[in-house]
PDB file of C-alpha atoms in Angstrom:
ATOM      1  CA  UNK D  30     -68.510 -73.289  17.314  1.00  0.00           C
ATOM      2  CA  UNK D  31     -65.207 -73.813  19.022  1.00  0.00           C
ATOM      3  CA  UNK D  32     -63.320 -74.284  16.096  1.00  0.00           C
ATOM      4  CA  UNK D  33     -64.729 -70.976  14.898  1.00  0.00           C
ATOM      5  CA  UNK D  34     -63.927 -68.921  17.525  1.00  0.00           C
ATOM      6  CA  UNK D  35     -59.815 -70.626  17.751  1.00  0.00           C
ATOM      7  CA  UNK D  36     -59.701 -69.577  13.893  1.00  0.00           C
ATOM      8  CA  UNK D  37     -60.668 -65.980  14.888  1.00  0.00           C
ATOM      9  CA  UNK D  38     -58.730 -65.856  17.366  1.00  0.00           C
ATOM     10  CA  UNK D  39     -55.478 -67.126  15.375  1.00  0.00           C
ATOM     11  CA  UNK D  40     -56.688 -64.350  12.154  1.00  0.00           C
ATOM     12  CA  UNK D  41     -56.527 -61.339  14.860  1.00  0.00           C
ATOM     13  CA  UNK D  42     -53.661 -62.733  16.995  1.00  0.00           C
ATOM     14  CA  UNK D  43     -51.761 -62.252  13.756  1.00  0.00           C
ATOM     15  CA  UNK D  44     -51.903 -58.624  13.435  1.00  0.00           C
ATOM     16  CA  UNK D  45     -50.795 -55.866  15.758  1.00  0.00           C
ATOM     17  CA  UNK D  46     -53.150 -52.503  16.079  1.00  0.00           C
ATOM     18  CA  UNK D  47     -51.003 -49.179  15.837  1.00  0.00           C
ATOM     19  CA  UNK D  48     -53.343 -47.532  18.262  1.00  0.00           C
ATOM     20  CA  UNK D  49     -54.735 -48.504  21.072  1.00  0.00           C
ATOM     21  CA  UNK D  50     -58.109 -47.888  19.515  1.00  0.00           C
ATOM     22  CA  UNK D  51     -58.383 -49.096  16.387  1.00  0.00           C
ATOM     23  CA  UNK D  52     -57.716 -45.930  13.993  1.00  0.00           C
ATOM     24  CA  UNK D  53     -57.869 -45.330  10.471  1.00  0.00           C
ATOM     25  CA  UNK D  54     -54.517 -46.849   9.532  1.00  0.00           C
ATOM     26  CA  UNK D  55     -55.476 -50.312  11.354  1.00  0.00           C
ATOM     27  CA  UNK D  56     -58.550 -49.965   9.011  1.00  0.00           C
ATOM     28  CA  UNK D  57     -56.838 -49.658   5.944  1.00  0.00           C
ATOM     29  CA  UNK D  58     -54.476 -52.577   7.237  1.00  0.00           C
ATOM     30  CA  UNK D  59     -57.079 -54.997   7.817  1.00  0.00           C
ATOM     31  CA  UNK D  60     -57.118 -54.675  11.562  1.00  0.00           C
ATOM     32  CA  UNK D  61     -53.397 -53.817  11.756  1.00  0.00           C
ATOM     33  CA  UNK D  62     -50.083 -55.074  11.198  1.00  0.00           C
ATOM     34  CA  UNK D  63     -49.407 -58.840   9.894  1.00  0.00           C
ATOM     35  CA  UNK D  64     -46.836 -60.133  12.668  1.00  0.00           C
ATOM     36  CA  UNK D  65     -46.100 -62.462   9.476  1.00  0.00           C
ATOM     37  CA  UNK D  66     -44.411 -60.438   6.665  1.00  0.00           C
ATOM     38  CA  UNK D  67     -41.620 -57.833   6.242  1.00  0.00           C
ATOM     39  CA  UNK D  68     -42.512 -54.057   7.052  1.00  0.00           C
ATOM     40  CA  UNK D  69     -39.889 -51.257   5.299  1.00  0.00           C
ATOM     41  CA  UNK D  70     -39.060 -48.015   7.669  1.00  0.00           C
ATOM     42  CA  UNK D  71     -37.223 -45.606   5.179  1.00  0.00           C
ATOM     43  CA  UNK D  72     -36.296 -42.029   7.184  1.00  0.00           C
ATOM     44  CA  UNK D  73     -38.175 -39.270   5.009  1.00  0.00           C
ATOM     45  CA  UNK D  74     -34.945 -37.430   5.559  1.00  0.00           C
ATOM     46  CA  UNK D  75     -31.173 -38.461   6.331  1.00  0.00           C
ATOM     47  CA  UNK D  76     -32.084 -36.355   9.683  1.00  0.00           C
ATOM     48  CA  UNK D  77     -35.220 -38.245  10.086  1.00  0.00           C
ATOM     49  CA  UNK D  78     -33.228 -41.483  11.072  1.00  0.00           C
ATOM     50  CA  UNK D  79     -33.322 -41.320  14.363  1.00  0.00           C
ATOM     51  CA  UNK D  80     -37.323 -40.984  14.388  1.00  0.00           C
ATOM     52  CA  UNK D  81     -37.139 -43.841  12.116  1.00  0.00           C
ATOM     53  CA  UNK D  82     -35.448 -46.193  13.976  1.00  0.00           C
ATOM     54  CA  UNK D  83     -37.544 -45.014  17.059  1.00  0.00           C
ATOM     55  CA  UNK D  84     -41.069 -46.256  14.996  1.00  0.00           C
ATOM     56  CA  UNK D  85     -39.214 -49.377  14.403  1.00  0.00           C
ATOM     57  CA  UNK D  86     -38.360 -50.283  17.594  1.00  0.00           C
ATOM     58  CA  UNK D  87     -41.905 -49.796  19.276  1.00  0.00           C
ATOM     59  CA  UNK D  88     -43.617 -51.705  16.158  1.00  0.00           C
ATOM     60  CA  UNK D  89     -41.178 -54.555  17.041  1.00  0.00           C
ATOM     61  CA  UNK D  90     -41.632 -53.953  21.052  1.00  0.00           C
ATOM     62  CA  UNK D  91     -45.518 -54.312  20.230  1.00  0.00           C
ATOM     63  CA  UNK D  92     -45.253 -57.085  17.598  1.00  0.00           C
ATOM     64  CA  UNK D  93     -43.082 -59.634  19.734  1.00  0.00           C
ATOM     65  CA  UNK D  94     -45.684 -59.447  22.650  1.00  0.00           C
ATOM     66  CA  UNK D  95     -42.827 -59.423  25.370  1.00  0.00           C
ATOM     67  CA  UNK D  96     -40.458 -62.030  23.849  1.00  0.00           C
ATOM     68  CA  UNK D  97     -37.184 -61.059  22.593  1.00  0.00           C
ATOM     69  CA  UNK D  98     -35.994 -58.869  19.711  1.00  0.00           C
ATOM     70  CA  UNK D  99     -33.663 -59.542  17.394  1.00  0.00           C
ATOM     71  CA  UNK D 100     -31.676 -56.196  16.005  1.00  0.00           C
ATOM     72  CA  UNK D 101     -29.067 -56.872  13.476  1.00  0.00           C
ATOM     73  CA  UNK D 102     -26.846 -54.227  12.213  1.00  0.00           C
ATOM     74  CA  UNK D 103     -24.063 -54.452   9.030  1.00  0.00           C
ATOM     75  CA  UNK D 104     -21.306 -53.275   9.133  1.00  0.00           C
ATOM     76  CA  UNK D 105     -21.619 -50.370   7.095  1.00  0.00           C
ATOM     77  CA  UNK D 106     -25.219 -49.120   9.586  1.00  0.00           C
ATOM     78  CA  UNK D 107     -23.132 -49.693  12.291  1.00  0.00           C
ATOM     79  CA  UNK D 108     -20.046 -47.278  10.973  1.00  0.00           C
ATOM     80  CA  UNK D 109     -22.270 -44.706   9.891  1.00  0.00           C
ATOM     81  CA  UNK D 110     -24.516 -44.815  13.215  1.00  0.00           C
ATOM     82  CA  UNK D 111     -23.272 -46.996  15.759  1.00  0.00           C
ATOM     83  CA  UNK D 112     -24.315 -49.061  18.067  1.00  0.00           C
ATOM     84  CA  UNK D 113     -28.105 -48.932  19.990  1.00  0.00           C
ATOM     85  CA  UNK D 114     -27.864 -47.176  23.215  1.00  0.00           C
ATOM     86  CA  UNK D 115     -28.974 -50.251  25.886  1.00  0.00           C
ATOM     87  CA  UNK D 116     -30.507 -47.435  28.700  1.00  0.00           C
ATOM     88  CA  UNK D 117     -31.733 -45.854  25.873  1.00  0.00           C
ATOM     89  CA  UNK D 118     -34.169 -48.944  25.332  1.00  0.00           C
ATOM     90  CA  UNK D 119     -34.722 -49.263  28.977  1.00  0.00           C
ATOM     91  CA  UNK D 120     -36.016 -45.414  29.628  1.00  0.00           C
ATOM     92  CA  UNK D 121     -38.704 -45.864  26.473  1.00  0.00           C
ATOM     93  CA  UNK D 122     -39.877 -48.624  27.929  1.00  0.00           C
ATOM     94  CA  UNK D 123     -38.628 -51.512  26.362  1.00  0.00           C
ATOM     95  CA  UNK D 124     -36.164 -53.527  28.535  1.00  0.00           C
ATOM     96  CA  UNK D 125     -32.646 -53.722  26.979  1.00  0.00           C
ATOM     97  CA  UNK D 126     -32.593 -57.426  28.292  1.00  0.00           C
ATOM     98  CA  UNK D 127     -35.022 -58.349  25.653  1.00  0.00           C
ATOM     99  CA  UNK D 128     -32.986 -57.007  22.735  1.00  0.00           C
ATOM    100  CA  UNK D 129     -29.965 -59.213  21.152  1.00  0.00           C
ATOM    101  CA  UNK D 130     -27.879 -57.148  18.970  1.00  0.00           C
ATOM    102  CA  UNK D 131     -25.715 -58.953  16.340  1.00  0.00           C
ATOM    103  CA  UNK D 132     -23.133 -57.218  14.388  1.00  0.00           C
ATOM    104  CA  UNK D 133     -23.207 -58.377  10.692  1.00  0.00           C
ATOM    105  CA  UNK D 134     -19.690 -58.099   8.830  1.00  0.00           C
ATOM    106  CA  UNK D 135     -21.394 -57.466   5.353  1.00  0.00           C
ATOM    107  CA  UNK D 136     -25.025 -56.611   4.662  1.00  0.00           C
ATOM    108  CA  UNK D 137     -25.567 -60.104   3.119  1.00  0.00           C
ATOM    109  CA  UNK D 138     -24.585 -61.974   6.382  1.00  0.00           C
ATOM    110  CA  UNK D 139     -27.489 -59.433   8.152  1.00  0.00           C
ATOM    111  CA  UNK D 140     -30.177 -60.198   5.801  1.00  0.00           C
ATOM    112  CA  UNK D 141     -29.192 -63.789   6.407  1.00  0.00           C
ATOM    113  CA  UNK D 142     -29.282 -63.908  10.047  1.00  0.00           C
ATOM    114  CA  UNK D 143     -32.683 -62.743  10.400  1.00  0.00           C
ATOM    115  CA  UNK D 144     -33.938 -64.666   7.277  1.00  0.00           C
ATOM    116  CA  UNK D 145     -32.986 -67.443   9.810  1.00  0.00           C
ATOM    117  CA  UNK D 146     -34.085 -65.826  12.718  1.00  0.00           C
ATOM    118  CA  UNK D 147     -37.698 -65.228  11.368  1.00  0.00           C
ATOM    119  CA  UNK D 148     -38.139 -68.463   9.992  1.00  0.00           C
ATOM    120  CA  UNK D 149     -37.029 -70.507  13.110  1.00  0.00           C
ATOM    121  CA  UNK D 150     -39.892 -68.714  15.284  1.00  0.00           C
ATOM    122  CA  UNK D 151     -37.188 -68.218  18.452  1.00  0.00           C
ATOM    123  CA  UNK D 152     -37.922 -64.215  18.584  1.00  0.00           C
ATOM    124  CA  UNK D 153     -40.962 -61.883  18.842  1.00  0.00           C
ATOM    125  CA  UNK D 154     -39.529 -59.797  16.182  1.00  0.00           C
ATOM    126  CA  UNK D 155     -36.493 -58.963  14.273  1.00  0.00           C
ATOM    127  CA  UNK D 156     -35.043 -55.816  13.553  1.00  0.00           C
ATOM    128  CA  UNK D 157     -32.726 -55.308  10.364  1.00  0.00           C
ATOM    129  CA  UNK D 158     -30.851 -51.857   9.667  1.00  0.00           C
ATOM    130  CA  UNK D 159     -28.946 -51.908   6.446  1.00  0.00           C
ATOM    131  CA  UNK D 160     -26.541 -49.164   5.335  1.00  0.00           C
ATOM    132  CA  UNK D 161     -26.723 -49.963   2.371  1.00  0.00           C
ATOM    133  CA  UNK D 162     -30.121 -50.687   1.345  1.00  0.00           C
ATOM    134  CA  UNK D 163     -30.320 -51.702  -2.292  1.00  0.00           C
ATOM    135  CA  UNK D 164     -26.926 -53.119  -2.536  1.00  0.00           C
ATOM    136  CA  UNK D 165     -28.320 -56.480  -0.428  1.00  0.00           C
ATOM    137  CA  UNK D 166     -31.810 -55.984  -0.514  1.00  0.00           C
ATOM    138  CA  UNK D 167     -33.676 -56.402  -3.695  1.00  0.00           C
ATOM    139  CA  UNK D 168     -37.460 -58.037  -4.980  1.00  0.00           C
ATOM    140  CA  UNK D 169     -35.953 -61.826  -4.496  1.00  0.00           C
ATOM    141  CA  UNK D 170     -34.365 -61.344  -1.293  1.00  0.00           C
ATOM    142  CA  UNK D 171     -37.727 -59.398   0.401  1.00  0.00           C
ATOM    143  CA  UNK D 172     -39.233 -61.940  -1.394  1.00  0.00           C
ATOM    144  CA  UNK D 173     -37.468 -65.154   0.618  1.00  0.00           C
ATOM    145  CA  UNK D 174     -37.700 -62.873   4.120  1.00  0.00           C
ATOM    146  CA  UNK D 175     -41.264 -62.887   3.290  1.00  0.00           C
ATOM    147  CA  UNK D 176     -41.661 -66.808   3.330  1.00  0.00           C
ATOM    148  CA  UNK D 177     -39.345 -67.302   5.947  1.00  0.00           C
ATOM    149  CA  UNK D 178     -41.364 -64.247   7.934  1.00  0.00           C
ATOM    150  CA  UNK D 179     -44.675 -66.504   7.242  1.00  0.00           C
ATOM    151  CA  UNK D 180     -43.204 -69.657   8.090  1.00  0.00           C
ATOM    152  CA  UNK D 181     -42.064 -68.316  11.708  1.00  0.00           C
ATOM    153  CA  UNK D 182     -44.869 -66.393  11.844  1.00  0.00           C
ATOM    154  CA  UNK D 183     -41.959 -64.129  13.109  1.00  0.00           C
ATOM    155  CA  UNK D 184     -42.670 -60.248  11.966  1.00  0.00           C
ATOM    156  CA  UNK D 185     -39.355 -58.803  10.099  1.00  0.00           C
ATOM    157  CA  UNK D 186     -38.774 -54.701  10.309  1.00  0.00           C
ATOM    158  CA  UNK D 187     -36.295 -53.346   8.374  1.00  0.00           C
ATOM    159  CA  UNK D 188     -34.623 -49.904   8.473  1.00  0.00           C
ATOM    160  CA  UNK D 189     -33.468 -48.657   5.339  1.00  0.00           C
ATOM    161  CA  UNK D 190     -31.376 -45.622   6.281  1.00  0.00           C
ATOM    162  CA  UNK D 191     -29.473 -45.241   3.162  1.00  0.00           C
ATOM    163  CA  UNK D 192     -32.793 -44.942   1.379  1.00  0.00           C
ATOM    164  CA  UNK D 193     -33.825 -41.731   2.871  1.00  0.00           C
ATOM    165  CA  UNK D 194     -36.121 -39.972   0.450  1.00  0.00           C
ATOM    166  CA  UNK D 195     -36.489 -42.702  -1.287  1.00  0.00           C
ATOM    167  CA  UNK D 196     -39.066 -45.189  -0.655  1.00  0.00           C
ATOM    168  CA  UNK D 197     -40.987 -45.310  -3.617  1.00  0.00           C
ATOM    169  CA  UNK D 198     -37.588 -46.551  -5.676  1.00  0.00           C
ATOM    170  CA  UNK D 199     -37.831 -49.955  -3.731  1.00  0.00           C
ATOM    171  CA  UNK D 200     -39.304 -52.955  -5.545  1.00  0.00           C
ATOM    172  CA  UNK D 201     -40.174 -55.548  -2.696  1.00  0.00           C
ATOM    173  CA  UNK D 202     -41.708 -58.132  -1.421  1.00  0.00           C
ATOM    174  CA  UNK D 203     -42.671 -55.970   1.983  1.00  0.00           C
ATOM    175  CA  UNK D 204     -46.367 -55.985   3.369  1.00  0.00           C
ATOM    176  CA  UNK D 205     -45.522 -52.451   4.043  1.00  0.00           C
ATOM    177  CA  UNK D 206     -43.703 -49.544   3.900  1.00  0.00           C
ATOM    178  CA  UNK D 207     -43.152 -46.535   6.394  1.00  0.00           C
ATOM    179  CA  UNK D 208     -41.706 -43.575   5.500  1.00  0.00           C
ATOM    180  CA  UNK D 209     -41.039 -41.967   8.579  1.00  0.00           C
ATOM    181  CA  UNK D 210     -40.329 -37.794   9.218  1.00  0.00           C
ATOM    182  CA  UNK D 211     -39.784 -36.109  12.811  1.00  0.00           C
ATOM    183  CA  UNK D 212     -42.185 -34.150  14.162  1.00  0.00           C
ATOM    184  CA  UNK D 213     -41.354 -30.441  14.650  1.00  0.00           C
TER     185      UNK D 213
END
């Protein structure tokens, strides 16, 4: 009976609810998102960026359960958009003390640093925003952020800016993928 009840436990530990009732979307998810894969955020728009990046940082706020957050940035993200605004973090509720930034010379040396930061299990969550989305990013390397996400048991979101309005031309690995559009 014990060992039961520490398996169930471990199966719904695993996934984070979108709601805070469980809605339709948590439903179709299982019971919500797998804290061990890799989730896509593309903006629906190249306006809708800044909505995506919002979803992305209170899935990862939810998913690492008050540890810290990992948000890498290439260089190419980080010339188009900049750097995240610390206060910014701290008046939506998510403390900018919990958040280490790391600026990635070339998108390759981002999608490496949180290949190694999901598979090591030190962070809640990592956050990846590529500039350049297809140019690094392809079926084998979701594919090995996958394992390394399942090994950690470390959730990986990625935000692929340059991809805006264009989700569905992505082959990957991902256990999902968010196109996200501001509201009016």
């Amino acid at each position: 009976e014990a060992l039961r009840v520490e398996a169930r436990f471990e199966e719904t530990s695993r996934r984070v609810k979108l709601g805070e009732e469980e809605c339709a979307l948590d439903r179709a998810l299982g019971g919500g998102l797998s804290r061990r894969g890799v989730h896509e955020i593309t903006p629906r728009a190249a306006g809708d960026r800044a909505a995506a990046f919002g979803f992305a940082l209170v899935l990862a706020a939810r998913m690492a359960a008050g540890r810290p957050i990992l948000w890498v940035g290439d260089e190419v993200a980080l010339t188009e958009i900049g750097l995240p605004y610390a206060p910014g973090f701290d008046r939506h509720g998510l403390s900018s003390r919990r958040v280490v930034a790391v600026r990635a010379g070339a998108a390759r040396d981002g999608v490496w640093t949180r290949e190694e930061a999901v598979n090591s299990g030190a962070v809640g969550a990592a956050v990846g925003e590529s500039g350049r989305g297809g140019s690094a990013y392809d079926l084998i390397v979701s594919r090995r952020l996958t394992l390394a996400a399942r090994a950690g048991a470390t959730p990986c979101l990625l935000l692929l800016s340059s991809l805006a309005g264009q989700a569905d031309a992505l082959s990957s690995a991902a256990a999902t993928r968010f196109e996200i559009a501001a509201a009016r």
